[in-house]
CSV table of C-alpha atoms in Angstrom, one decimal:
chain,number,residue,atom,x,y,z
A,1,MET,CA,60.6,-66.3,-54.6
A,2,THR,CA,61.9,-63.1,-53.0
A,3,THR,CA,62.3,-63.3,-49.2
A,4,LEU,CA,62.6,-60.5,-46.7
A,5,ALA,CA,66.2,-61.3,-46.2
A,6,GLN,CA,66.9,-60.7,-49.9
A,7,ARG,CA,65.5,-57.2,-50.1
A,8,THR,CA,68.0,-54.5,-50.6
A,9,HIS,CA,66.8,-51.8,-48.3
A,10,ASP,CA,67.8,-51.7,-44.6
A,11,PRO,CA,65.7,-52.7,-41.6
A,12,ARG,CA,64.8,-49.1,-40.8
A,13,SER,CA,63.5,-48.5,-44.3
A,14,ARG,CA,61.4,-51.6,-44.0
A,15,LEU,CA,60.0,-50.5,-40.7
A,16,ARG,CA,59.1,-47.1,-42.2
A,17,ASP,CA,57.4,-48.7,-45.1
A,18,THR,CA,55.4,-50.9,-42.8
A,19,LEU,CA,54.3,-48.0,-40.7
A,20,VAL,CA,53.3,-46.0,-43.8
A,21,SER,CA,51.3,-49.0,-45.1
A,22,ARG,CA,49.5,-49.3,-41.8
A,23,VAL,CA,48.4,-45.6,-42.0
A,24,ASP,CA,47.2,-46.2,-45.5
A,25,ILE,CA,45.2,-49.2,-44.3
A,26,ALA,CA,43.7,-47.1,-41.5
A,27,HIS,CA,42.6,-44.5,-44.1
A,28,LYS,CA,41.0,-47.2,-46.2
A,29,VAL,CA,39.0,-48.6,-43.3
A,30,ALA,CA,37.9,-45.2,-42.3
A,31,ALA,CA,36.6,-44.5,-45.8
A,32,VAL,CA,34.7,-47.7,-46.2
A,33,THR,CA,33.2,-47.7,-42.7
A,34,SER,CA,31.8,-44.2,-43.2
A,35,LEU,CA,29.8,-45.1,-46.3
A,36,ASP,CA,26.0,-44.8,-46.3
A,37,ARG,CA,23.8,-47.7,-47.5
A,38,GLN,CA,23.9,-46.7,-51.1
A,39,GLY,CA,27.6,-46.1,-51.1
A,40,LEU,CA,28.2,-49.4,-49.3
A,41,ASP,CA,26.1,-51.4,-51.8
A,42,ALA,CA,28.2,-50.0,-54.6
A,43,TRP,CA,31.4,-50.7,-52.8
A,44,VAL,CA,30.3,-54.3,-52.0
A,45,ALA,CA,29.5,-55.0,-55.7
A,46,GLU,CA,33.1,-54.0,-56.7
A,47,ALA,CA,34.7,-55.8,-53.8
A,48,LEU,CA,32.7,-58.9,-54.6
A,49,ALA,CA,33.9,-59.0,-58.2
A,50,ALA,CA,37.5,-58.5,-57.0
A,51,THR,CA,37.2,-61.3,-54.5
A,52,VAL,CA,36.0,-63.8,-57.0
A,53,GLU,CA,38.7,-62.8,-59.5
A,54,HIS,CA,41.4,-63.1,-56.8
A,55,ALA,CA,40.2,-66.4,-55.4
A,56,CYS,CA,39.8,-68.1,-58.8
A,57,ARG,CA,43.1,-66.9,-60.0
A,58,ASN,CA,45.3,-67.4,-56.9
A,59,SER,CA,43.7,-69.9,-54.7
A,60,PRO,CA,44.6,-73.5,-55.8
A,61,PHE,CA,41.3,-74.7,-54.4
A,62,TYR,CA,39.1,-72.3,-56.3
A,63,ALA,CA,41.1,-72.4,-59.4
A,64,GLY,CA,40.4,-76.1,-59.5
A,65,SER,CA,36.8,-76.1,-58.4
A,66,VAL,CA,35.2,-73.1,-60.1
A,67,PRO,CA,34.7,-73.4,-63.9
A,68,ALA,CA,36.4,-70.5,-65.7
A,69,ASP,CA,33.1,-69.4,-67.5
A,70,VAL,CA,31.3,-69.3,-64.1
A,71,ALA,CA,34.0,-67.2,-62.5
A,72,ARG,CA,34.2,-64.9,-65.5
A,73,ALA,CA,30.4,-64.3,-65.4
A,74,ALA,CA,30.5,-63.5,-61.7
A,75,VAL,CA,33.4,-61.1,-62.1
A,76,GLN,CA,31.5,-59.3,-64.8
A,77,GLY,CA,28.4,-59.0,-62.6
A,78,ARG,CA,26.0,-60.8,-64.9
A,79,PRO,CA,22.5,-61.3,-63.4
A,80,ASP,CA,22.4,-64.4,-61.1
A,81,ALA,CA,26.0,-65.3,-62.0
A,82,PHE,CA,27.2,-65.1,-58.5
A,83,GLU,CA,24.6,-67.6,-57.3
A,84,ALA,CA,26.0,-70.1,-59.9
A,85,LEU,CA,29.3,-70.2,-57.9
A,86,PRO,CA,29.6,-73.5,-56.0
A,87,PHE,CA,29.3,-73.4,-52.2
A,88,THR,CA,32.4,-73.9,-50.0
A,89,ARG,CA,31.9,-76.1,-47.0
A,90,ARG,CA,33.8,-76.9,-43.9
A,91,GLU,CA,34.9,-80.2,-45.2
A,92,HIS,CA,36.6,-78.4,-48.1
A,93,LEU,CA,38.7,-76.4,-45.6
A,94,SER,CA,39.5,-79.6,-43.6
A,95,ALA,CA,40.6,-81.4,-46.7
A,96,ALA,CA,42.8,-78.5,-47.7
A,97,TYR,CA,44.5,-78.3,-44.3
A,98,PRO,CA,47.0,-76.8,-43.7
A,99,LEU,CA,47.9,-74.7,-46.7
A,100,GLY,CA,45.6,-75.6,-49.5
A,101,MET,CA,43.4,-72.5,-49.2
A,102,LEU,CA,46.3,-70.1,-49.3
A,103,ALA,CA,46.0,-67.5,-52.1
A,104,VAL,CA,49.1,-65.4,-51.5
A,105,PRO,CA,52.9,-66.2,-51.3
A,106,ARG,CA,53.7,-67.6,-47.8
A,107,ARG,CA,56.0,-64.6,-47.1
A,108,GLU,CA,53.0,-62.3,-47.1
A,109,VAL,CA,51.3,-64.3,-44.3
A,110,ILE,CA,51.7,-62.7,-40.9
A,111,ARG,CA,49.2,-64.9,-39.0
A,112,PHE,CA,48.4,-68.6,-39.0
A,113,ASP,CA,45.4,-69.6,-36.9
A,114,GLU,CA,43.5,-72.8,-36.4
A,115,SER,CA,40.1,-73.7,-35.3
A,116,SER,CA,39.5,-75.6,-32.1
A,117,GLY,CA,38.6,-78.8,-34.0
A,118,THR,CA,34.9,-78.7,-33.2
A,119,GLY,CA,32.4,-79.8,-35.8
A,120,ASN,CA,33.9,-82.9,-37.5
A,121,GLY,CA,36.8,-83.0,-35.1
A,122,ARG,CA,39.3,-82.0,-37.7
A,123,PRO,CA,41.0,-78.6,-37.5
A,124,ILE,CA,40.9,-76.0,-40.2
A,125,ALA,CA,43.5,-73.3,-40.8
A,126,ALA,CA,43.1,-69.6,-41.4
A,127,PHE,CA,45.7,-67.2,-42.8
A,128,PHE,CA,46.0,-63.4,-42.8
A,129,THR,CA,48.2,-60.8,-44.5
A,130,MET,CA,49.1,-57.7,-42.5
A,131,ALA,CA,46.3,-55.8,-44.4
A,132,ASP,CA,43.7,-58.6,-43.7
A,133,TRP,CA,44.5,-58.6,-40.0
A,134,LEU,CA,44.9,-54.9,-39.4
A,135,GLU,CA,41.7,-54.0,-41.4
A,136,ASN,CA,39.8,-56.4,-39.2
A,137,ASN,CA,41.3,-55.0,-36.0
A,138,LEU,CA,40.5,-51.5,-37.0
A,139,THR,CA,37.0,-52.4,-38.1
A,140,VAL,CA,36.2,-54.2,-34.8
A,141,ALA,CA,37.7,-51.3,-32.9
A,142,GLY,CA,35.3,-48.9,-34.6
A,143,LEU,CA,32.3,-51.0,-33.8
A,144,LEU,CA,33.4,-51.6,-30.2
A,145,SER,CA,33.7,-47.9,-29.7
A,146,ALA,CA,29.8,-47.8,-29.5
A,147,VAL,CA,30.2,-48.9,-25.9
A,148,LEU,CA,33.9,-48.8,-25.0
A,149,ASP,CA,36.4,-45.9,-24.6
A,150,GLU,CA,39.7,-45.2,-22.9
A,151,ARG,CA,38.2,-45.2,-19.5
A,152,ASP,CA,37.4,-49.0,-19.7
A,153,VAL,CA,39.4,-51.8,-18.3
A,154,ALA,CA,38.7,-55.0,-20.4
A,155,ALA,CA,39.4,-58.5,-19.0
A,156,ILE,CA,39.6,-60.9,-21.9
A,157,ALA,CA,38.8,-64.5,-21.0
A,158,VAL,CA,38.7,-66.2,-24.4
A,159,PRO,CA,41.4,-68.4,-26.0
A,160,TYR,CA,44.6,-66.8,-27.1
A,161,GLU,CA,46.2,-69.9,-28.4
A,162,LEU,CA,46.0,-70.5,-32.2
A,163,ALA,CA,42.4,-69.2,-32.5
A,164,GLY,CA,42.4,-65.5,-33.5
A,165,VAL,CA,39.5,-64.3,-31.3
A,166,GLY,CA,41.6,-63.4,-28.2
A,167,GLN,CA,44.3,-61.7,-30.2
A,168,ASP,CA,41.8,-59.9,-32.4
A,169,LEU,CA,39.7,-58.5,-29.6
A,170,ASP,CA,42.9,-57.7,-27.5
A,171,ARG,CA,44.3,-55.5,-30.3
A,172,ALA,CA,41.0,-53.9,-31.2
A,173,ILE,CA,40.2,-52.9,-27.6
A,174,GLU,CA,43.8,-51.7,-27.2
A,175,ILE,CA,43.4,-49.4,-30.2
A,176,LEU,CA,40.6,-47.7,-28.3
A,177,GLY,CA,43.0,-46.9,-25.5
A,178,CYS,CA,41.4,-49.3,-23.0
A,179,THR,CA,43.5,-51.2,-20.4
A,180,ILE,CA,43.7,-54.9,-21.2
A,181,VAL,CA,43.7,-57.7,-18.6
A,182,PRO,CA,44.6,-60.8,-20.7
A,183,LEU,CA,43.1,-63.7,-18.7
A,184,GLY,CA,43.0,-66.2,-21.5
A,185,ALA,CA,40.9,-69.4,-21.1
A,186,ALA,CA,41.4,-72.6,-19.2
A,187,SER,CA,45.1,-71.9,-18.4
A,188,PRO,CA,46.4,-73.7,-15.4
A,189,SER,CA,48.2,-70.5,-14.4
A,190,CYS,CA,44.9,-68.5,-14.5
A,191,THR,CA,42.3,-70.4,-12.7
A,192,PRO,CA,38.7,-69.2,-12.3
A,193,ASP,CA,39.5,-68.0,-8.7
A,194,ARG,CA,42.5,-66.1,-10.0
A,195,MET,CA,40.3,-64.6,-12.8
A,196,VAL,CA,37.9,-63.3,-10.2
A,197,ASP,CA,40.8,-61.8,-8.2
A,198,ALA,CA,42.1,-60.1,-11.3
A,199,LEU,CA,38.7,-58.6,-12.0
A,200,ARG,CA,38.7,-57.1,-8.6
A,201,ARG,CA,42.3,-55.9,-8.5
A,202,SER,CA,42.2,-54.4,-11.9
A,203,GLY,CA,38.9,-52.7,-11.5
A,204,ALA,CA,37.7,-54.3,-14.8
A,205,THR,CA,34.7,-52.6,-16.2
A,206,THR,CA,34.3,-55.1,-19.1
A,207,LEU,CA,34.4,-58.9,-19.2
A,208,VAL,CA,35.0,-60.5,-22.6
A,209,CYS,CA,34.1,-64.2,-22.6
A,210,SER,CA,31.4,-66.7,-23.5
A,211,GLY,CA,28.2,-66.3,-21.7
A,212,THR,CA,28.6,-69.6,-20.0
A,213,ARG,CA,32.0,-68.7,-18.6
A,214,ALA,CA,30.6,-65.4,-17.3
A,215,LEU,CA,27.9,-67.2,-15.4
A,216,PHE,CA,30.5,-69.6,-14.0
A,217,LEU,CA,32.8,-66.7,-12.9
A,218,GLY,CA,29.8,-65.0,-11.2
A,219,GLU,CA,29.1,-68.2,-9.3
A,220,ILE,CA,32.8,-68.5,-8.2
A,221,ALA,CA,32.7,-65.0,-7.0
A,222,ARG,CA,29.5,-65.6,-5.0
A,223,ARG,CA,31.0,-68.6,-3.2
A,224,ARG,CA,33.9,-66.5,-2.1
A,225,GLY,CA,31.7,-63.9,-0.6
A,226,ILE,CA,32.1,-61.5,-3.5
A,227,ASP,CA,29.0,-59.9,-4.9
A,228,PRO,CA,29.7,-59.1,-8.6
A,229,ARG,CA,27.1,-56.4,-8.5
A,230,ARG,CA,28.5,-54.7,-5.4
A,231,ASP,CA,32.1,-55.7,-5.2
A,232,LEU,CA,33.2,-55.7,-8.8
A,233,ALA,CA,33.1,-52.9,-11.4
A,234,VAL,CA,32.1,-55.0,-14.4
A,235,SER,CA,29.2,-53.2,-16.2
A,236,LYS,CA,29.6,-54.7,-19.7
A,237,ILE,CA,29.9,-58.3,-20.7
A,238,LEU,CA,30.9,-58.9,-24.3
A,239,MET,CA,30.0,-62.5,-25.3
A,240,ALA,CA,32.1,-64.4,-27.8
A,241,GLY,CA,32.4,-68.0,-28.7
A,242,GLU,CA,28.7,-69.2,-28.3
A,243,GLY,CA,25.2,-68.1,-29.0
A,244,ALA,CA,23.2,-66.6,-26.1
A,245,SER,CA,19.5,-66.9,-25.4
A,246,PRO,CA,17.5,-63.9,-24.1
A,247,ALA,CA,17.3,-65.6,-20.8
A,248,LYS,CA,21.0,-66.0,-20.5
A,249,LYS,CA,21.5,-62.3,-21.1
A,250,ARG,CA,18.9,-61.5,-18.4
A,251,ARG,CA,20.6,-63.9,-15.9
A,252,LEU,CA,24.0,-62.2,-16.6
A,253,GLY,CA,22.3,-58.8,-16.0
A,254,ASP,CA,20.9,-60.1,-12.7
A,255,GLN,CA,24.1,-61.7,-11.6
A,256,TRP,CA,26.6,-59.0,-12.6
A,257,GLY,CA,24.5,-55.8,-12.8
A,258,ALA,CA,25.9,-55.6,-16.3
A,259,VAL,CA,24.7,-55.3,-19.8
A,260,ALA,CA,25.4,-58.3,-22.0
A,261,TYR,CA,26.3,-57.8,-25.7
A,262,SER,CA,26.6,-60.5,-28.3
A,263,MET,CA,29.3,-60.9,-30.9
A,264,PHE,CA,29.6,-63.4,-33.8
A,265,GLY,CA,32.5,-64.7,-35.8
A,266,MET,CA,34.6,-67.7,-36.6
A,267,THR,CA,38.3,-68.6,-37.0
A,268,GLU,CA,38.1,-68.8,-40.7
A,269,THR,CA,36.4,-65.5,-41.3
A,270,ASN,CA,37.2,-63.4,-38.3
A,271,THR,CA,34.4,-61.1,-37.0
A,272,LEU,CA,31.1,-61.4,-38.9
A,273,ALA,CA,28.7,-59.4,-36.7
A,274,MET,CA,29.1,-56.9,-33.9
A,275,PHE,CA,26.6,-55.3,-31.4
A,276,CYS,CA,25.6,-51.6,-31.4
A,277,ARG,CA,24.5,-49.4,-28.5
A,278,GLU,CA,21.0,-50.7,-28.9
A,279,ARG,CA,22.3,-54.3,-28.4
A,280,GLU,CA,21.4,-55.2,-31.9
A,281,LEU,CA,23.8,-57.5,-33.8
A,282,HIS,CA,25.0,-55.8,-37.0
A,283,LEU,CA,26.6,-57.6,-40.0
A,284,VAL,CA,30.1,-56.4,-40.7
A,285,GLU,CA,29.3,-55.8,-44.4
A,286,THR,CA,32.4,-53.8,-45.0
A,287,ARG,CA,34.4,-57.0,-44.8
A,288,THR,CA,32.0,-59.8,-45.8
A,289,PHE,CA,29.1,-60.4,-48.2
A,290,PHE,CA,26.2,-62.3,-46.6
A,291,GLU,CA,23.5,-64.6,-48.0
A,292,VAL,CA,20.8,-66.6,-46.3
A,293,VAL,CA,20.1,-69.8,-48.3
A,294,ASP,CA,17.7,-72.7,-48.0
A,295,PRO,CA,19.6,-75.5,-46.2
A,296,GLU,CA,18.3,-78.1,-48.5
A,297,SER,CA,18.2,-76.6,-52.0
A,298,GLY,CA,20.9,-73.9,-51.5
A,299,ARG,CA,18.5,-71.3,-53.1
A,300,ARG,CA,19.1,-67.7,-51.9
A,301,LEU,CA,16.4,-66.4,-49.6
A,302,PRO,CA,15.2,-62.8,-49.3
A,303,ASP,CA,15.9,-60.6,-46.2
A,304,GLY,CA,13.6,-61.6,-43.4
A,305,SER,CA,13.8,-65.3,-44.2
A,306,VAL,CA,15.3,-67.9,-41.8
A,307,GLY,CA,17.9,-70.1,-43.4
A,308,GLU,CA,21.6,-71.0,-43.4
A,309,LEU,CA,24.1,-68.2,-43.4
A,310,ALA,CA,26.6,-68.3,-46.3
A,311,VAL,CA,29.5,-65.7,-46.4
A,312,THR,CA,31.9,-64.4,-49.0
A,313,THR,CA,35.0,-62.5,-47.8
A,314,LEU,CA,35.5,-59.1,-49.2
A,315,ALA,CA,38.8,-58.1,-47.5
A,316,SER,CA,40.8,-61.4,-47.1
A,317,ARG,CA,43.7,-61.7,-49.5
A,318,ALA,CA,45.4,-64.6,-47.8
A,319,MET,CA,42.4,-66.9,-47.6
A,320,PRO,CA,39.4,-65.7,-49.7
A,321,LEU,CA,36.2,-67.7,-49.2
A,322,LEU,CA,33.4,-67.9,-51.7
A,323,ARG,CA,29.8,-68.7,-50.6
A,324,TYR,CA,31.1,-70.5,-47.4
A,325,ARG,CA,28.2,-72.3,-45.7
A,326,THR,CA,28.7,-71.6,-42.0
A,327,GLY,CA,26.1,-74.0,-40.6
A,328,ASP,CA,24.5,-71.2,-38.7
A,329,VAL,CA,20.7,-70.7,-38.8
A,330,CYS,CA,20.1,-67.0,-39.1
A,331,ARG,CA,17.7,-64.3,-40.2
A,332,ILE,CA,18.9,-61.0,-41.7
A,333,GLU,CA,16.8,-57.8,-41.1
A,334,ALA,CA,17.2,-54.9,-43.4
A,335,ALA,CA,15.0,-52.4,-41.6
A,336,PRO,CA,16.9,-49.5,-40.1
A,337,CYS,CA,18.2,-49.8,-36.6
A,338,ARG,CA,17.6,-47.0,-34.0
A,339,CYS,CA,21.4,-46.6,-33.7
A,340,GLY,CA,21.6,-45.2,-37.2
A,341,SER,CA,24.0,-47.8,-38.7
A,342,PRO,CA,23.6,-48.6,-42.4
A,343,LEU,CA,24.6,-52.2,-41.6
A,344,ARG,CA,21.9,-54.8,-41.7
A,345,ARG,CA,21.1,-56.8,-38.6
A,346,LEU,CA,21.5,-60.5,-37.8
A,347,GLN,CA,19.4,-62.7,-35.7
A,348,HIS,CA,21.2,-65.9,-34.8
A,349,ARG,CA,19.0,-69.0,-34.3
A,350,GLY,CA,21.6,-71.6,-33.5
A,351,ARG,CA,23.5,-74.1,-35.7
A,352,ILE,CA,22.0,-76.6,-38.1
A,353,GLY,CA,24.1,-79.4,-36.5
A,354,ASP,CA,22.7,-78.6,-33.1
A,355,ARG,CA,19.1,-79.1,-34.1
A,356,ILE,CA,17.4,-81.5,-31.6
A,357,PRO,CA,14.3,-83.6,-32.4
A,358,VAL,CA,11.7,-83.6,-29.6
A,359,GLY,CA,8.8,-85.8,-30.7
A,360,ASP,CA,7.7,-84.6,-34.1
A,361,ARG,CA,9.3,-81.1,-33.6
A,362,TRP,CA,12.7,-79.7,-33.9
A,363,THR,CA,14.3,-77.4,-31.3
A,364,SER,CA,17.8,-76.1,-30.4
A,365,GLN,CA,20.1,-75.8,-27.5
A,366,LEU,CA,19.4,-72.1,-27.4
A,367,GLU,CA,15.7,-72.6,-27.1
A,368,ILE,CA,16.1,-75.2,-24.3
A,369,GLU,CA,18.5,-72.8,-22.6
A,370,ASP,CA,15.9,-70.0,-22.8
A,371,ILE,CA,13.2,-72.2,-21.3
A,372,VAL,CA,15.3,-73.4,-18.4
A,373,LEU,CA,17.2,-70.2,-17.6
A,374,SER,CA,14.0,-68.2,-17.7
A,375,ALA,CA,12.7,-70.4,-14.9
A,376,MET,CA,15.8,-70.5,-12.7
A,377,THR,CA,16.0,-67.7,-10.1
A,378,THR,CA,19.0,-68.9,-8.0
A,379,GLY,CA,22.6,-69.7,-9.0
A,380,PRO,CA,24.4,-71.6,-10.2
A,381,TYR,CA,22.8,-70.9,-13.6
A,382,TYR,CA,23.6,-74.1,-15.4
A,383,PHE,CA,22.0,-77.4,-16.1
A,384,ALA,CA,22.2,-80.5,-18.2
A,385,PHE,CA,19.6,-81.9,-20.6
A,386,ASP,CA,18.8,-84.9,-22.8
A,387,ILE,CA,16.0,-86.0,-25.0
A,388,ASP,CA,14.0,-89.2,-24.7
A,389,GLY,CA,11.5,-89.2,-27.5
A,390,ASP,CA,9.1,-86.4,-26.7
A,391,VAL,CA,10.4,-86.1,-23.1
A,392,LEU,CA,12.9,-83.3,-22.2
A,393,GLU,CA,15.1,-84.6,-19.4
A,394,ILE,CA,16.5,-81.8,-17.3
A,395,ALA,CA,19.2,-82.1,-14.6
A,396,LEU,CA,19.2,-79.2,-12.2
A,397,PRO,CA,21.6,-78.1,-9.4
A,398,PRO,CA,20.0,-78.6,-5.9
A,399,SER,CA,19.5,-74.8,-5.5
A,400,SER,CA,17.1,-74.8,-8.5
A,401,ALA,CA,15.3,-78.1,-7.8
A,402,ASP,CA,12.3,-76.5,-6.1
A,403,GLU,CA,8.8,-77.2,-7.2
A,404,ALA,CA,8.2,-73.6,-8.6
A,405,THR,CA,11.2,-73.8,-10.9
A,406,ARG,CA,10.4,-77.3,-12.1
A,407,ALA,CA,6.8,-76.3,-12.8
A,408,ALA,CA,7.9,-73.2,-14.8
A,409,ILE,CA,10.3,-75.3,-16.9
A,410,ALA,CA,7.6,-77.9,-17.5
A,411,ALA,CA,5.2,-75.3,-18.6
A,412,GLY,CA,7.7,-73.7,-21.0
A,413,ALA,CA,8.6,-77.1,-22.5
A,414,ARG,CA,4.9,-78.0,-22.9
A,415,ASP,CA,3.9,-74.6,-24.5
A,416,ARG,CA,7.0,-74.1,-26.7
A,417,LEU,CA,8.0,-77.7,-27.6
A,418,GLY,CA,5.0,-79.8,-27.0
A,419,ALA,CA,7.2,-81.9,-24.7
A,420,SER,CA,6.8,-83.4,-21.3
A,421,THR,CA,9.6,-83.1,-18.8
A,422,ARG,CA,11.5,-85.3,-16.4
A,423,PHE,CA,13.9,-83.9,-13.7
A,424,GLY,CA,16.9,-85.2,-11.9
A,425,PRO,CA,20.0,-83.9,-10.0
A,426,LEU,CA,22.9,-82.2,-11.8
A,427,ASP,CA,26.4,-83.6,-11.0
A,428,THR,CA,27.6,-80.1,-10.2
A,429,ASP,CA,31.2,-81.0,-9.4
A,430,ARG,CA,31.6,-82.9,-12.7
A,431,PHE,CA,29.9,-80.1,-14.6
A,432,GLU,CA,32.2,-77.4,-13.1
A,433,THR,CA,35.3,-79.5,-13.8
A,434,THR,CA,34.3,-79.3,-17.5
A,435,LEU,CA,33.9,-75.5,-17.2
A,436,ARG,CA,37.3,-75.1,-15.6
A,437,THR,CA,39.1,-77.1,-18.2
A,438,SER,CA,37.3,-76.2,-21.4
A,439,ALA,CA,38.9,-73.4,-23.5
A,440,LYS,CA,35.5,-72.6,-24.9
A,441,PRO,CA,32.7,-73.7,-22.6
A,442,THR,CA,29.3,-73.5,-24.3
A,443,MET,CA,25.9,-75.0,-24.1
A,444,ARG,CA,27.4,-78.0,-25.9
A,445,ASN,CA,29.1,-79.0,-22.6
A,446,PHE,CA,25.7,-79.3,-21.0
A,447,SER,CA,24.5,-82.3,-22.8
A,448,ALA,CA,28.0,-83.9,-23.1
A,449,TYR,CA,29.1,-83.6,-19.5
A,450,GLY,CA,26.0,-83.0,-17.4
A,451,GLY,CA,26.0,-86.3,-15.6
A,452,GLY,CA,23.5,-86.9,-12.8
A,453,GLY,CA,20.9,-88.8,-14.7
A,454,ALA,CA,17.2,-87.8,-14.6
A,455,ALA,CA,14.4,-89.2,-12.6
A,456,GLY,CA,10.9,-88.3,-11.6
A,457,GLU,CA,8.1,-86.8,-13.7
A,458,GLY,CA,7.6,-83.0,-14.2
């Protein structure tokens, strides 16, 4: 295998070649992202065939798991042939950890990322060539330009360690000419108090973090006598790392005087969906092919149906994925958006693994979040919950334990879930300790670390 050290040309030549290749990549991204819907569909068909061929030829996993005749039919574009390809699941990536999914020589890999180990508790790896990584950075930058420009100061409070989200957003926002404030997440050297100070000192106009962390930072600011609406310049909150209910977006707007936008992606795929100026979530179809499938049968469902999202990478040479079942419950909407983008829209409905039985119905953490945060009118805007049969147990901070709030939550649970409610006090100190020390605080923390117990009927 040829290594960089064995190449005959000098370092300056290598640097020139690298810069030229980056310009070529930029031209490619510009061409693909400027396609109309008809042109995009034609490009996707070609890219899909190329991905299947590359994966089944060069990835040890796919070469061993996809029958040659099935792969050949999919590459040739025969009717229904693509749907005959087997699904890839997270457990396949876990079993292949760390290098079993690699489809290029190791010398071509410029990034090695890992998931946080959520899900089954086992990490999964992700690899990127220079083209994989730069194409994603440039694509995300183009989509972010709907709301960001060189006048913005962006404070990024998401993980930078191993997971690619912090690095990706950092580079994409930097490409737009914005000033970056790299806060990171859960670092002992950058506490929530220091984050608030950094927001004020830098004049940050944009906060990039999970919605839960944004609510927490707003509460920290309030306790220090800082009004986020009056004393801080943040006007945009870009949410990454967790889903967000409509109520959470409204509460962020109330707390910060800012517009909250959702993003969607994962370590193994990079960015999958990005917001537009209308706050709609658009699929990044220039990098990924999307399907919604029936969670039980695996049958592909038409646009407008709710099911599990499965993705196939179109621009990932290092780690191609074929029909990767994400575990996310989604709906794809093909009707045109008012922003004019040809990209279809995504509605995220939570994760299959997060479905919660309430009596004889199913609900999700996002729906419970929407019910509770819709009723809360005073910070801190967090809570804990548990399910006892058909009873929704809610632990609230003292500031939100008033009768009106409890009655509104009880009415929402009854009308939307057919559930009765029971209320108790939230162990706020314990809950905030979790928020301070978690790299990716989400609604999952609420049930796991709420504490406080619940008592009293609602």
